[in-house]
Short mmCIF file of C-alpha atoms in Angstrom, two decimals:
data_model
loop_
_atom_site.label_atom_id
_atom_site.label_comp_id
_atom_site.label_asym_id
_atom_site.label_seq_id
_atom_site.Cartn_x
_atom_site.Cartn_y
_atom_site.Cartn_z
CA UNK A 17 139.71 9.36 52.75
CA UNK A 18 137.52 8.96 55.63
CA UNK A 19 135.46 11.92 57.13
CA UNK A 20 137.46 13.84 59.58
CA UNK A 21 135.74 14.78 62.70
CA UNK A 22 135.50 18.35 63.83
CA UNK A 23 137.31 19.18 67.00
CA UNK A 24 134.90 19.39 70.01
CA UNK A 25 134.61 22.79 71.68
CA UNK A 26 135.75 23.07 75.09
CA UNK A 27 132.87 22.89 77.62
CA UNK A 28 132.11 25.64 79.68
CA UNK A 29 130.53 24.98 83.18
CA UNK A 30 128.21 27.72 84.79
CA UNK A 31 129.18 28.68 88.46
CA UNK A 32 126.57 28.11 91.00
CA UNK A 33 126.67 30.71 93.88
CA UNK A 34 126.12 28.97 97.21
CA UNK A 35 124.90 30.89 100.25
CA UNK A 36 126.92 30.75 103.51
CA UNK A 37 125.67 28.16 105.84
CA UNK A 38 126.41 30.57 108.71
CA UNK A 39 125.16 33.89 109.74
CA UNK A 40 128.46 35.79 110.15
CA UNK A 41 126.61 39.11 110.68
CA UNK A 42 124.49 37.80 113.41
CA UNK A 43 121.46 39.45 112.04
CA UNK A 44 119.32 36.15 112.07
CA UNK A 45 118.40 36.66 108.44
CA UNK A 46 115.77 34.79 106.79
CA UNK A 47 116.45 30.99 106.64
CA UNK A 48 119.51 31.46 109.07
CA UNK A 49 121.60 32.27 105.89
CA UNK A 50 123.58 35.53 104.69
CA UNK A 51 122.94 36.36 101.13
CA UNK A 52 126.13 36.67 99.07
CA UNK A 53 126.56 40.08 97.84
CA UNK A 54 129.24 39.58 95.20
CA UNK A 55 129.21 42.86 93.77
CA UNK A 56 128.52 45.22 96.46
CA UNK A 57 125.17 46.46 95.08
CA UNK A 58 123.08 45.61 97.95
CA UNK A 59 121.17 42.48 96.19
CA UNK A 60 122.31 39.21 97.65
CA UNK A 61 121.96 35.88 95.61
CA UNK A 62 121.71 32.27 96.48
CA UNK A 63 119.19 32.34 99.62
CA UNK A 64 116.28 29.88 99.86
CA UNK A 65 114.30 32.83 100.82
CA UNK A 66 114.59 36.70 100.15
CA UNK A 67 116.91 38.27 102.86
CA UNK A 68 115.29 41.71 102.67
CA UNK A 69 118.41 43.16 104.63
CA UNK A 70 120.85 41.82 102.03
CA UNK A 71 124.24 43.25 102.69
CA UNK A 72 123.00 45.93 105.36
CA UNK A 73 125.65 45.23 107.95
CA UNK A 74 123.25 45.95 110.88
CA UNK A 75 122.98 43.80 113.97
CA UNK A 76 119.37 43.49 113.56
CA UNK A 77 117.39 42.49 110.48
CA UNK A 78 114.39 44.99 110.21
CA UNK A 79 112.48 44.82 107.00
CA UNK A 80 109.26 46.64 106.28
CA UNK A 81 107.11 46.34 102.96
CA UNK A 82 105.20 49.06 100.98
CA UNK A 83 102.27 47.60 98.64
CA UNK A 84 99.84 49.31 96.17
CA UNK A 85 97.02 47.53 98.02
CA UNK A 86 98.36 48.28 101.38
CA UNK A 87 96.96 50.18 104.51
CA UNK A 88 99.04 52.34 106.69
CA UNK A 89 97.09 50.80 109.68
CA UNK A 90 98.83 47.47 108.94
CA UNK A 91 102.01 46.23 110.47
CA UNK A 92 104.31 46.76 107.62
CA UNK A 93 105.02 42.88 106.91
CA UNK A 94 104.91 41.49 103.34
CA UNK A 95 101.37 40.23 103.77
CA UNK A 96 100.35 43.31 105.36
CA UNK A 97 102.14 46.18 103.70
CA UNK A 98 101.94 49.92 104.45
CA UNK A 99 100.33 52.09 101.59
CA UNK A 100 101.95 55.36 101.64
CA UNK A 101 105.57 56.43 101.43
CA UNK A 102 105.26 58.91 104.24
CA UNK A 103 104.33 56.23 106.64
CA UNK A 104 106.92 53.76 105.44
CA UNK A 105 109.81 56.46 105.08
CA UNK A 106 109.01 57.99 108.60
CA UNK A 107 109.46 54.45 110.11
CA UNK A 108 112.89 53.62 108.77
CA UNK A 109 115.78 53.56 111.33
CA UNK A 110 119.64 52.94 110.74
CA UNK A 111 119.88 49.49 109.25
CA UNK A 112 116.21 48.99 108.30
CA UNK A 113 115.10 47.91 104.67
CA UNK A 114 111.99 49.10 102.92
CA UNK A 115 110.87 46.64 100.00
CA UNK A 116 108.43 48.18 97.65
CA UNK A 117 106.07 45.53 96.15
CA UNK A 118 105.40 45.33 92.41
CA UNK A 119 102.76 47.98 91.11
CA UNK A 120 102.03 51.48 90.35
CA UNK A 121 102.33 54.15 93.17
CA UNK A 122 100.51 57.33 91.89
CA UNK A 123 101.73 60.55 93.77
CA UNK A 124 98.15 61.81 94.23
CA UNK A 125 97.33 58.55 95.96
CA UNK A 126 100.29 57.41 98.01
CA UNK A 127 102.80 60.15 97.62
CA UNK A 128 106.53 59.58 96.38
CA UNK A 129 109.83 58.54 97.97
CA UNK A 130 110.87 61.65 99.62
CA UNK A 131 113.32 61.39 102.47
CA UNK A 132 114.04 64.66 104.05
CA UNK A 133 116.66 63.67 107.06
CA UNK A 134 116.15 67.48 108.45
CA UNK A 135 112.27 67.03 109.02
CA UNK A 136 110.75 63.59 108.30
CA UNK A 137 113.21 60.80 107.81
CA UNK A 138 116.54 59.22 109.48
CA UNK A 139 119.87 58.99 108.25
CA UNK A 140 121.57 55.57 108.17
CA UNK A 141 125.27 55.13 109.46
CA UNK A 142 128.25 53.59 107.80
CA UNK A 143 127.64 50.35 109.54
CA UNK A 144 123.98 50.49 109.01
CA UNK A 145 122.76 52.22 105.99
CA UNK A 146 119.00 52.49 105.21
CA UNK A 147 118.07 50.47 102.08
CA UNK A 148 114.99 51.02 99.90
CA UNK A 149 114.54 48.69 97.08
CA UNK A 150 111.97 47.37 94.72
CA UNK A 151 111.21 43.62 95.41
CA UNK A 152 111.74 43.21 91.65
CA UNK A 153 113.76 45.46 89.67
CA UNK A 154 111.69 47.89 87.56
CA UNK A 155 108.26 46.24 88.70
CA UNK A 156 107.48 49.19 91.50
CA UNK A 157 106.71 52.25 89.43
CA UNK A 158 106.38 55.66 91.06
CA UNK A 159 104.25 58.02 88.96
CA UNK A 160 105.11 61.61 90.09
CA UNK A 161 102.50 62.96 87.73
CA UNK A 162 104.69 66.03 86.89
CA UNK A 163 104.57 67.17 90.44
CA UNK A 164 106.66 66.06 93.32
CA UNK A 165 110.15 64.42 92.61
CA UNK A 166 109.78 60.71 92.29
CA UNK A 167 112.83 59.88 94.49
CA UNK A 168 114.36 62.49 96.63
CA UNK A 169 117.02 62.20 99.16
CA UNK A 170 117.55 65.55 100.98
CA UNK A 171 120.04 66.18 103.93
CA UNK A 172 120.67 62.56 104.62
CA UNK A 173 123.56 60.20 105.00
CA UNK A 174 124.15 56.50 104.02
CA UNK A 175 120.88 55.90 102.06
CA UNK A 176 120.68 53.20 99.31
CA UNK A 177 117.93 53.06 96.60
CA UNK A 178 117.79 50.40 94.09
CA UNK A 179 115.37 48.87 91.46
CA UNK A 180 112.46 51.50 91.19
CA UNK A 181 110.97 52.92 87.93
CA UNK A 182 110.00 56.43 87.98
CA UNK A 183 107.67 58.09 85.39
CA UNK A 184 106.01 61.39 85.00
CA UNK A 185 103.39 63.37 82.99
CA UNK A 186 103.40 66.82 81.29
CA UNK A 187 101.61 68.79 83.84
CA UNK A 188 100.93 72.51 83.24
CA UNK A 189 99.10 73.32 86.47
CA UNK A 190 101.76 72.42 88.71
CA UNK A 191 102.83 75.78 90.52
CA UNK A 192 105.71 74.30 92.15
CA UNK A 193 107.07 72.40 88.88
CA UNK A 194 110.27 74.60 88.48
CA UNK A 195 113.52 72.86 89.10
CA UNK A 196 111.96 69.47 89.88
CA UNK A 197 113.01 66.08 88.40
CA UNK A 198 112.39 62.41 88.53
CA UNK A 199 115.27 61.76 90.82
CA UNK A 200 117.09 64.37 93.32
CA UNK A 201 119.96 64.09 95.82
CA UNK A 202 120.55 67.45 97.68
CA UNK A 203 122.80 68.03 100.69
CA UNK A 204 123.49 64.49 101.22
CA UNK A 205 126.52 62.13 101.55
CA UNK A 206 127.11 58.45 100.95
CA UNK A 207 124.20 57.93 98.85
CA UNK A 208 124.11 54.98 96.60
CA UNK A 209 121.41 54.84 93.78
CA UNK A 210 121.30 51.59 91.61
CA UNK A 211 119.19 49.98 88.77
CA UNK A 212 116.88 53.06 88.74
CA UNK A 213 114.80 53.62 85.51
CA UNK A 214 113.35 57.13 85.07
CA UNK A 215 111.25 57.94 81.96
CA UNK A 216 109.73 61.42 81.00
CA UNK A 217 110.14 64.90 82.56
CA UNK A 218 107.36 67.54 82.68
CA UNK A 219 107.95 69.50 79.70
CA UNK A 220 106.17 72.77 81.07
CA UNK A 221 108.88 73.40 83.60
CA UNK A 222 112.57 73.38 83.84
CA UNK A 223 112.80 69.66 84.88
CA UNK A 224 115.74 67.37 84.60
CA UNK A 225 115.59 63.57 85.22
CA UNK A 226 118.47 63.30 87.81
CA UNK A 227 119.61 66.26 89.80
CA UNK A 228 122.59 65.87 92.23
CA UNK A 229 123.42 68.95 94.22
CA UNK A 230 125.52 70.08 97.24
CA UNK A 231 126.19 66.42 98.03
CA UNK A 232 129.24 64.08 98.34
CA UNK A 233 130.26 60.67 97.94
CA UNK A 234 127.21 59.72 95.64
CA UNK A 235 127.20 56.57 93.35
CA UNK A 236 124.69 56.20 90.42
CA UNK A 237 125.03 52.80 88.90
CA UNK A 238 122.99 51.17 86.10
CA UNK A 239 120.53 54.24 86.03
CA UNK A 240 118.76 54.51 83.05
CA UNK A 241 116.97 57.56 81.73
CA UNK A 242 114.71 58.22 78.72
CA UNK A 243 112.37 61.00 77.36
CA UNK A 244 113.85 64.27 78.79
CA UNK A 245 113.89 67.66 77.43
CA UNK A 246 116.57 69.52 79.26
CA UNK A 247 119.33 67.10 80.57
CA UNK A 248 119.22 63.66 81.77
CA UNK A 249 122.05 64.10 84.49
CA UNK A 250 122.80 67.30 86.15
CA UNK A 251 125.47 67.36 88.90
CA UNK A 252 126.52 70.77 90.44
CA UNK A 253 128.24 71.96 93.67
CA UNK A 254 129.20 68.38 94.71
CA UNK A 255 132.27 66.17 95.47
CA UNK A 256 133.05 62.61 94.56
CA UNK A 257 129.87 61.84 92.36
CA UNK A 258 130.56 58.58 90.35
CA UNK A 259 128.28 57.73 87.40
CA UNK A 260 128.82 54.25 86.30
CA UNK A 261 127.00 52.45 83.48
CA UNK A 262 124.40 55.11 83.30
CA UNK A 263 122.65 56.17 80.10
#
């Protein structure tokens, strides 16, 4: 008998995500297109140019940049970014987006991402959240050096943070080291933290990697923690806190 041909496997065809050719939000986003945010994570796909506003449903599309070689005297554009977190965070208003360019950000040089909405930062709104993200996931690295929080959102509402890596050191000389951590949310509501990577806690003090306290409606999604000596995730005195695909 002749050789029997093997059945041909059913072909699979990748689906290409096409951006909208209109601007339904009216935000005049980059290239005249709205990025498609298919999973609601704040990162759009399919645009010819990055739309830094992504799915922020604000009327205006205000985007500013932070860079390791920036200068606080700059205008905050991608070609002329700011340098310190204090300068950038203090400039954000509801609906604004801060994009952190690739590089390492040491606490003793540029500070860390600390938003205290009672003193030095603004809250977003349900229609115009404040969005802080790495331009490329995990390529913007905050080194808190065993001192200040790496990412801290205090007394704020409607903030989103995505794609940042936070690292630390063992630092025996930090007098304020007790009850610190790489990521902290306190007294806040409607906060979304996605695609964060936190590594190492200061072993000289009672540090945890992620601390959520006194807050409500907080989402942690795809947050990865490593190398800790107390707990990776601590949640207390809070309501409606969701951890999804965190490890």
